[in-house]
Amino acid sequence: MAPPESTTFTSQQLAVQVDFHRSNYLTKIRDYVHKVEHYDLTARQLDSNGLRHSGPQGNVEPLTVIDDPADWKAADLQGREAEYTYHFIERDVEELAAAVHKAKMAGVSSEQDILKLRKEDFPLPTLAPKLIQIGKEVNSGRGFKLVRGFPVHHYTEDRLGLVLAFWGVGLHLGRPLVSQTDYQADGTIFGSVLNHVTDGRWATVYKAEGPDNRGKIDKSRLAFHTDQGATDLIALLSLSAAPEGGHSKWVSAIAIHNELLRRGRQDLVEVLSAEKTWYTPRKVSQQAYERNAEGEMAGFEEEVPFSYHDGYLSVHFEANKYQDISLTPLQEEAVWAVAKLAESPEFHISKKLQPGDIEIVHNPTIFHSRGEVIDGEASREKRHLLRWWIASDANKRPIPPYFAPRSNVQPTGGFKVPETSPVRLPLYPYSRHDGLGQSPAELELALQALI
């Protein structure tokens, strides 16, 4: 598919796009669920030459079944949770507490102070080597790790200490990246290197969906996807869990790639790996400072869902984005074939993160998702996670040019922000409607700042 003829947005179109994300999010999820349920992946007879194999990662040949530790299905992991789970021990917790205390004694008292820290400023004598090993396992093994027992209960009344401890874990895994762009109350953009996953940004819209939502926010499930600008690791730390739902789900993109080939659908893998055929809408917050020679804001960007590059397969996939554009019939089939396999219990695993659990996933090889969630009334019953992206010290793979939209990310990942914009590490949820976040008027102001 050629890029759309109109690759810029007028101010009116920008306003429409913001309204689209605000009002049609749940509609898109419902459409996604409907299409996945009704899509039937048709197998075809294999070529007489049979299937060719290659691998592991680093030795991948295009259009071959990849033999790699990240090729797994749900049944392969049944009864083996101990193999992909690490439990913090007492000494780990003590080292975290000592490092937090040391940082505070050195004058760390704000988010800007935390941002200046290096891993040398946060010593973890015996825990750091374990974290390094976890990074290697996630990068070169199954593609995910479940870490349990992070001492969130030690920091119930110490948000600075909590963020310091989690940030210190990240520093020993690699370099934190800007993983979200957001707006301050005056409409200016800032880049965030720590995100709070709580109730949805468009809270009033979710509440307006009617009594079926029971007034709860962000109830709807998420489609399987990879994050747009994360080149290596994504981590989510659970601070509190909702009483109903909110299960995290992981699926191997390598297994889905291989399954398509085993079912004789090389045509779908070919279209998913074709360059200069996939163009998706850009986030509004990324348009204002990514302009063409005429000063117009670029509205679309190129990506490749399955990218073969220097012996590796790296995957960037988000079905919701593909619902916003015109696809060829074969592209359309490929999108729903991938989504259908990902949603199958045969392929994905599901875990409900409890307070103190951390999920770490390798973004180029693992799709992640989340089931429906219904928050309770008490603060401890509201789902709240901390998220960061890390450029991993253990990563050796070359970054493919289309792994994530190159107009949107730094050479090694992370969203761009204007040179004059601050980079923040918010200690509290910025987008919650609790006095710390944005009102609709503030969002409109932010939109005007973009235009």
mmCIF file of C-alpha atoms in Angstrom, residues 24-310:
data_model
loop_
_atom_site.group_PDB
_atom_site.id
_atom_site.type_symbol
_atom_site.label_atom_id
_atom_site.label_comp_id
_atom_site.label_asym_id
_atom_site.label_seq_id
_atom_site.Cartn_x
_atom_site.Cartn_y
_atom_site.Cartn_z
ATOM 1 C CA ASN A 24 -13.660 5.811 19.696
ATOM 2 C CA TYR A 25 -11.169 3.860 21.780
ATOM 3 C CA LEU A 26 -13.752 1.465 23.165
ATOM 4 C CA THR A 27 -15.365 1.120 19.749
ATOM 5 C CA LYS A 28 -12.034 0.029 18.279
ATOM 6 C CA ILE A 29 -11.566 -2.551 21.017
ATOM 7 C CA ARG A 30 -15.038 -3.941 20.398
ATOM 8 C CA ASP A 31 -14.316 -4.140 16.662
ATOM 9 C CA TYR A 32 -11.025 -5.872 17.417
ATOM 10 C CA VAL A 33 -12.733 -8.479 19.593
ATOM 11 C CA HIS A 34 -15.440 -9.063 16.980
ATOM 12 C CA LYS A 35 -12.963 -9.487 14.116
ATOM 13 C CA VAL A 36 -10.731 -11.841 16.097
ATOM 14 C CA GLU A 37 -13.679 -14.007 17.094
ATOM 15 C CA HIS A 38 -14.996 -14.282 13.552
ATOM 16 C CA TYR A 39 -11.734 -14.566 11.610
ATOM 17 C CA ASP A 40 -10.913 -18.059 10.351
ATOM 18 C CA LEU A 41 -7.256 -18.634 9.502
ATOM 19 C CA THR A 42 -7.246 -20.814 6.427
ATOM 20 C CA ALA A 43 -4.314 -23.211 6.166
ATOM 21 C CA ARG A 44 -2.789 -24.070 2.812
ATOM 22 C CA GLN A 45 -0.816 -27.012 1.564
ATOM 23 C CA LEU A 46 2.894 -26.647 2.147
ATOM 24 C CA ASP A 47 5.308 -26.410 -0.738
ATOM 25 C CA SER A 48 6.629 -29.779 -1.834
ATOM 26 C CA ASN A 49 10.059 -28.760 -0.551
ATOM 27 C CA GLY A 50 8.658 -28.518 2.962
ATOM 28 C CA LEU A 51 9.634 -26.027 5.631
ATOM 29 C CA ARG A 52 13.100 -24.603 5.935
ATOM 30 C CA HIS A 53 14.521 -23.823 9.387
ATOM 31 C CA SER A 54 17.076 -21.305 10.599
ATOM 32 C CA GLY A 55 18.133 -19.750 13.872
ATOM 33 C CA PRO A 56 18.590 -19.008 16.609
ATOM 34 C CA GLN A 57 18.273 -15.216 16.620
ATOM 35 C CA GLY A 58 21.398 -13.824 15.022
ATOM 36 C CA ASN A 59 21.229 -16.527 12.337
ATOM 37 C CA VAL A 60 17.688 -16.038 11.055
ATOM 38 C CA GLU A 61 16.959 -16.353 7.355
ATOM 39 C CA PRO A 62 13.781 -14.712 6.032
ATOM 40 C CA LEU A 63 10.685 -16.871 5.588
ATOM 41 C CA THR A 64 12.047 -19.797 7.603
ATOM 42 C CA VAL A 65 10.841 -21.421 10.799
ATOM 43 C CA ILE A 66 13.001 -19.902 13.541
ATOM 44 C CA ASP A 67 14.481 -22.337 16.057
ATOM 45 C CA ASP A 68 14.987 -20.151 19.133
ATOM 46 C CA PRO A 69 14.266 -20.234 22.888
ATOM 47 C CA ALA A 70 11.668 -17.498 22.292
ATOM 48 C CA ASP A 71 9.590 -19.932 20.180
ATOM 49 C CA TRP A 72 7.155 -21.205 22.795
ATOM 50 C CA LYS A 73 3.454 -21.895 23.258
ATOM 51 C CA ALA A 74 1.426 -21.943 26.454
ATOM 52 C CA ALA A 75 1.691 -25.721 26.867
ATOM 53 C CA ASP A 76 5.495 -25.481 26.740
ATOM 54 C CA LEU A 77 5.441 -23.408 29.941
ATOM 55 C CA GLN A 78 2.802 -25.323 31.876
ATOM 56 C CA GLY A 79 4.142 -26.363 35.266
ATOM 57 C CA ARG A 80 7.413 -24.513 34.653
ATOM 58 C CA GLU A 81 6.727 -21.159 36.326
ATOM 59 C CA ALA A 82 9.785 -21.584 38.531
ATOM 60 C CA GLU A 83 11.970 -21.459 35.410
ATOM 61 C CA TYR A 84 10.779 -18.008 34.365
ATOM 62 C CA THR A 85 10.233 -16.502 37.834
ATOM 63 C CA TYR A 86 12.694 -14.874 40.211
ATOM 64 C CA HIS A 87 11.715 -14.208 43.844
ATOM 65 C CA PHE A 88 13.399 -11.415 45.760
ATOM 66 C CA ILE A 89 15.124 -12.790 48.841
ATOM 67 C CA GLU A 90 15.679 -10.975 52.127
ATOM 68 C CA ARG A 91 19.165 -9.840 51.161
ATOM 69 C CA ASP A 92 17.851 -8.325 47.899
ATOM 70 C CA VAL A 93 15.315 -6.286 49.877
ATOM 71 C CA GLU A 94 17.993 -5.168 52.329
ATOM 72 C CA GLU A 95 20.276 -4.041 49.502
ATOM 73 C CA LEU A 96 17.481 -2.038 47.897
ATOM 74 C CA ALA A 97 16.727 -0.348 51.226
ATOM 75 C CA ALA A 98 20.394 0.448 51.808
ATOM 76 C CA ALA A 99 20.775 1.926 48.302
ATOM 77 C CA VAL A 100 17.639 4.049 48.774
ATOM 78 C CA HIS A 101 18.945 5.295 52.118
ATOM 79 C CA LYS A 102 22.361 6.089 50.617
ATOM 80 C CA ALA A 103 20.778 8.093 47.797
ATOM 81 C CA LYS A 104 18.613 10.083 50.190
ATOM 82 C CA MET A 105 21.593 10.824 52.431
ATOM 83 C CA ALA A 106 23.403 12.109 49.315
ATOM 84 C CA GLY A 107 20.623 14.670 48.807
ATOM 85 C CA VAL A 108 18.194 12.883 46.456
ATOM 86 C CA SER A 109 14.809 14.401 47.292
ATOM 87 C CA SER A 110 12.971 14.959 43.975
ATOM 88 C CA GLU A 111 12.288 13.422 40.588
ATOM 89 C CA GLN A 112 15.001 15.575 39.003
ATOM 90 C CA ASP A 113 17.505 14.276 41.548
ATOM 91 C CA ILE A 114 16.578 10.692 40.661
ATOM 92 C CA LEU A 115 17.072 11.402 36.952
ATOM 93 C CA LYS A 116 20.708 12.341 37.597
ATOM 94 C CA LEU A 117 21.547 9.022 39.230
ATOM 95 C CA ARG A 118 23.847 6.466 37.614
ATOM 96 C CA LYS A 119 23.953 2.809 38.572
ATOM 97 C CA GLU A 120 27.207 3.519 40.433
ATOM 98 C CA ASP A 121 25.166 5.792 42.715
ATOM 99 C CA PHE A 122 22.816 2.913 43.550
ATOM 100 C CA PRO A 123 24.986 -0.027 44.652
ATOM 101 C CA LEU A 124 23.385 -3.467 44.805
ATOM 102 C CA PRO A 125 26.326 -5.781 45.574
ATOM 103 C CA THR A 126 24.653 -9.161 45.105
ATOM 104 C CA LEU A 127 21.360 -8.147 43.472
ATOM 105 C CA ALA A 128 22.996 -6.325 40.538
ATOM 106 C CA PRO A 129 24.590 -9.513 39.070
ATOM 107 C CA LYS A 130 21.189 -11.222 39.310
ATOM 108 C CA LEU A 131 19.557 -8.344 37.435
ATOM 109 C CA ILE A 132 22.239 -8.544 34.754
ATOM 110 C CA GLN A 133 21.497 -12.255 34.351
ATOM 111 C CA ILE A 134 17.765 -11.545 34.147
ATOM 112 C CA GLY A 135 18.468 -9.029 31.366
ATOM 113 C CA LYS A 136 20.402 -11.661 29.448
ATOM 114 C CA GLU A 137 17.631 -14.224 29.887
ATOM 115 C CA VAL A 138 14.947 -11.845 28.637
ATOM 116 C CA ASN A 139 17.011 -10.699 25.662
ATOM 117 C CA SER A 140 18.247 -14.113 24.554
ATOM 118 C CA GLY A 141 15.839 -16.593 26.146
ATOM 119 C CA ARG A 142 12.049 -16.864 26.334
ATOM 120 C CA GLY A 143 11.630 -13.111 26.020
ATOM 121 C CA PHE A 144 10.055 -12.460 29.416
ATOM 122 C CA LYS A 145 10.671 -12.819 33.138
ATOM 123 C CA LEU A 146 8.359 -12.596 36.142
ATOM 124 C CA VAL A 147 10.012 -11.082 39.223
ATOM 125 C CA ARG A 148 8.151 -11.380 42.502
ATOM 126 C CA GLY A 149 8.587 -9.938 45.972
ATOM 127 C CA PHE A 150 9.617 -6.343 45.178
ATOM 128 C CA PRO A 151 9.025 -4.677 48.578
ATOM 129 C CA VAL A 152 6.257 -2.219 47.670
ATOM 130 C CA HIS A 153 4.795 -2.583 51.179
ATOM 131 C CA HIS A 154 7.998 -1.110 52.629
ATOM 132 C CA TYR A 155 7.295 2.155 50.829
ATOM 133 C CA THR A 156 3.577 2.657 51.448
ATOM 134 C CA GLU A 157 4.250 6.088 52.958
ATOM 135 C CA ASP A 158 7.442 6.806 51.001
ATOM 136 C CA ARG A 159 6.738 7.420 47.315
ATOM 137 C CA LEU A 160 10.217 8.844 46.727
ATOM 138 C CA GLY A 161 11.788 5.698 48.157
ATOM 139 C CA LEU A 162 9.496 3.461 46.112
ATOM 140 C CA VAL A 163 10.367 5.169 42.835
ATOM 141 C CA LEU A 164 14.050 5.251 43.788
ATOM 142 C CA ALA A 165 14.085 1.497 44.406
ATOM 143 C CA PHE A 166 12.344 0.648 41.121
ATOM 144 C CA TRP A 167 14.490 3.136 39.216
ATOM 145 C CA GLY A 168 17.623 1.584 40.689
ATOM 146 C CA VAL A 169 16.578 -1.824 39.386
ATOM 147 C CA GLY A 170 16.204 -0.285 35.928
ATOM 148 C CA LEU A 171 19.621 1.364 36.045
ATOM 149 C CA HIS A 172 21.255 -2.024 36.597
ATOM 150 C CA LEU A 173 19.472 -3.403 33.535
ATOM 151 C CA GLY A 174 20.428 -0.589 31.162
ATOM 152 C CA ARG A 175 19.512 2.957 30.101
ATOM 153 C CA PRO A 176 15.978 4.245 30.762
ATOM 154 C CA LEU A 177 14.200 5.752 27.751
ATOM 155 C CA VAL A 178 11.493 8.357 27.236
ATOM 156 C CA SER A 179 8.453 6.101 27.038
ATOM 157 C CA GLN A 180 5.647 8.630 26.914
ATOM 158 C CA THR A 181 5.055 12.204 25.869
ATOM 159 C CA ASP A 182 2.540 14.135 27.902
ATOM 160 C CA TYR A 183 1.369 17.669 28.525
ATOM 161 C CA GLN A 184 1.839 19.975 31.450
ATOM 162 C CA ALA A 185 -0.998 22.217 32.580
ATOM 163 C CA ASP A 186 0.265 25.087 30.401
ATOM 164 C CA GLY A 187 0.047 22.906 27.295
ATOM 165 C CA THR A 188 3.793 22.321 26.893
ATOM 166 C CA ILE A 189 5.101 18.837 26.112
ATOM 167 C CA PHE A 190 7.335 16.855 28.421
ATOM 168 C CA GLY A 191 8.924 13.444 28.033
ATOM 169 C CA SER A 192 8.329 10.888 30.766
ATOM 170 C CA VAL A 193 10.786 8.108 31.607
ATOM 171 C CA LEU A 194 8.502 6.594 34.247
ATOM 172 C CA ASN A 195 4.815 6.059 33.579
ATOM 173 C CA HIS A 196 1.919 5.353 35.901
ATOM 174 C CA VAL A 197 -0.522 2.840 34.465
ATOM 175 C CA THR A 198 -3.807 3.657 36.167
ATOM 176 C CA ASP A 199 -7.279 4.706 35.091
ATOM 177 C CA GLY A 200 -7.571 5.899 31.496
ATOM 178 C CA ARG A 201 -6.675 9.354 30.274
ATOM 179 C CA TRP A 202 -10.143 9.835 28.812
ATOM 180 C CA ALA A 203 -11.909 9.115 32.094
ATOM 181 C CA THR A 204 -15.062 11.100 31.320
ATOM 182 C CA VAL A 205 -15.516 9.205 28.059
ATOM 183 C CA TYR A 206 -15.252 5.784 29.661
ATOM 184 C CA LYS A 207 -17.737 6.820 32.344
ATOM 185 C CA ALA A 208 -20.087 8.064 29.645
ATOM 186 C CA GLU A 209 -20.268 4.620 28.057
ATOM 187 C CA GLY A 210 -23.298 3.796 30.187
ATOM 188 C CA PRO A 211 -24.329 1.669 33.156
ATOM 189 C CA ASP A 212 -22.668 -1.453 31.772
ATOM 190 C CA ASN A 213 -19.329 0.061 32.766
ATOM 191 C CA ARG A 214 -20.588 0.647 36.309
ATOM 192 C CA GLY A 215 -18.777 3.971 36.403
ATOM 193 C CA LYS A 216 -15.413 2.286 36.405
ATOM 194 C CA ILE A 217 -12.560 3.535 34.279
ATOM 195 C CA ASP A 218 -10.367 1.753 31.764
ATOM 196 C CA LYS A 219 -12.358 -1.456 32.053
ATOM 197 C CA SER A 220 -11.818 -2.549 28.484
ATOM 198 C CA ARG A 221 -9.148 -5.037 27.512
ATOM 199 C CA LEU A 222 -6.089 -4.161 25.465
ATOM 200 C CA ALA A 223 -5.257 -5.803 22.150
ATOM 201 C CA PHE A 224 -1.988 -7.713 21.845
ATOM 202 C CA HIS A 225 0.738 -5.322 20.750
ATOM 203 C CA THR A 226 4.342 -4.247 21.043
ATOM 204 C CA ASP A 227 5.214 -0.803 22.379
ATOM 205 C CA GLN A 228 6.008 1.733 19.715
ATOM 206 C CA GLY A 229 9.408 3.064 20.689
ATOM 207 C CA ALA A 230 10.848 0.443 23.048
ATOM 208 C CA THR A 231 13.754 -1.330 21.387
ATOM 209 C CA ASP A 232 14.605 -3.674 24.263
ATOM 210 C CA LEU A 233 12.917 -4.160 27.631
ATOM 211 C CA ILE A 234 9.574 -3.108 29.072
ATOM 212 C CA ALA A 235 8.915 -3.535 32.782
ATOM 213 C CA LEU A 236 5.710 -3.133 34.777
ATOM 214 C CA LEU A 237 5.720 -3.114 38.586
ATOM 215 C CA SER A 238 2.396 -3.715 40.316
ATOM 216 C CA LEU A 239 1.692 -1.367 43.235
ATOM 217 C CA SER A 240 -1.939 -2.401 43.650
ATOM 218 C CA ALA A 241 -4.348 -4.702 41.828
ATOM 219 C CA ALA A 242 -8.016 -4.365 40.948
ATOM 220 C CA PRO A 243 -10.388 -6.868 42.592
ATOM 221 C CA GLU A 244 -11.626 -7.999 39.179
ATOM 222 C CA GLY A 245 -9.600 -8.734 36.046
ATOM 223 C CA GLY A 246 -6.469 -6.961 34.891
ATOM 224 C CA HIS A 247 -4.539 -10.098 33.902
ATOM 225 C CA SER A 248 -1.308 -9.510 31.998
ATOM 226 C CA LYS A 249 -0.819 -11.664 28.914
ATOM 227 C CA TRP A 250 2.275 -12.536 26.907
ATOM 228 C CA VAL A 251 2.660 -14.339 23.608
ATOM 229 C CA SER A 252 5.708 -15.223 21.525
ATOM 230 C CA ALA A 253 5.800 -13.351 18.226
ATOM 231 C CA ILE A 254 8.345 -15.920 17.035
ATOM 232 C CA ALA A 255 5.828 -18.710 17.658
ATOM 233 C CA ILE A 256 3.174 -16.819 15.671
ATOM 234 C CA HIS A 257 5.626 -16.212 12.805
ATOM 235 C CA ASN A 258 6.486 -19.918 12.762
ATOM 236 C CA GLU A 259 2.852 -21.032 12.973
ATOM 237 C CA LEU A 260 1.900 -18.997 9.907
ATOM 238 C CA LEU A 261 4.640 -20.743 7.952
ATOM 239 C CA ARG A 262 3.642 -24.177 9.278
ATOM 240 C CA ARG A 263 0.082 -23.558 8.098
ATOM 241 C CA GLY A 264 1.333 -22.799 4.610
ATOM 242 C CA ARG A 265 0.744 -19.046 4.885
ATOM 243 C CA GLN A 266 4.081 -17.762 3.690
ATOM 244 C CA ASP A 267 2.084 -15.162 1.761
ATOM 245 C CA LEU A 268 1.021 -13.578 5.046
ATOM 246 C CA VAL A 269 4.568 -13.541 6.414
ATOM 247 C CA GLU A 270 5.774 -11.989 3.153
ATOM 248 C CA VAL A 271 3.264 -9.141 3.327
ATOM 249 C CA LEU A 272 3.996 -8.556 7.019
ATOM 250 C CA SER A 273 7.705 -8.213 6.244
ATOM 251 C CA ALA A 274 7.332 -6.062 3.116
ATOM 252 C CA GLU A 275 8.861 -2.576 3.217
ATOM 253 C CA LYS A 276 7.191 0.596 1.951
ATOM 254 C CA THR A 277 3.717 -0.889 2.273
ATOM 255 C CA TRP A 278 2.663 -0.139 5.863
ATOM 256 C CA TYR A 279 1.831 3.453 6.847
ATOM 257 C CA THR A 280 0.101 4.254 10.116
ATOM 258 C CA PRO A 281 -1.140 7.463 11.781
ATOM 259 C CA ARG A 282 1.281 9.215 14.063
ATOM 260 C CA LYS A 283 0.492 10.212 17.610
ATOM 261 C CA VAL A 284 -0.704 13.792 17.872
ATOM 262 C CA SER A 285 1.920 14.596 20.500
ATOM 263 C CA GLN A 286 4.676 13.545 18.081
ATOM 264 C CA GLN A 287 3.581 15.649 15.121
ATOM 265 C CA ALA A 288 4.309 19.213 16.155
ATOM 266 C CA TYR A 289 8.094 18.892 16.161
ATOM 267 C CA GLU A 290 8.420 16.391 13.303
ATOM 268 C CA ARG A 291 7.691 18.622 10.322
ATOM 269 C CA ASN A 292 8.548 18.410 6.650
ATOM 270 C CA ALA A 293 10.496 21.002 4.643
ATOM 271 C CA GLU A 294 7.347 23.117 4.290
ATOM 272 C CA GLY A 295 6.840 23.175 8.047
ATOM 273 C CA GLU A 296 3.799 20.893 7.877
ATOM 274 C CA MET A 297 3.194 18.198 10.434
ATOM 275 C CA ALA A 298 3.666 14.677 9.095
ATOM 276 C CA GLY A 299 0.572 12.625 9.805
ATOM 277 C CA PHE A 300 1.748 9.137 8.807
ATOM 278 C CA GLU A 301 4.856 7.033 9.239
ATOM 279 C CA GLU A 302 6.232 3.857 7.750
ATOM 280 C CA GLU A 303 6.730 0.665 9.700
ATOM 281 C CA VAL A 304 7.307 -3.045 9.040
ATOM 282 C CA PRO A 305 5.430 -5.465 11.339
ATOM 283 C CA PHE A 306 7.879 -8.365 10.834
ATOM 284 C CA SER A 307 11.355 -6.994 10.170
ATOM 285 C CA TYR A 308 14.228 -9.283 9.132
ATOM 286 C CA HIS A 309 17.524 -7.501 9.741
ATOM 287 C CA ASP A 310 21.100 -8.746 10.072
#
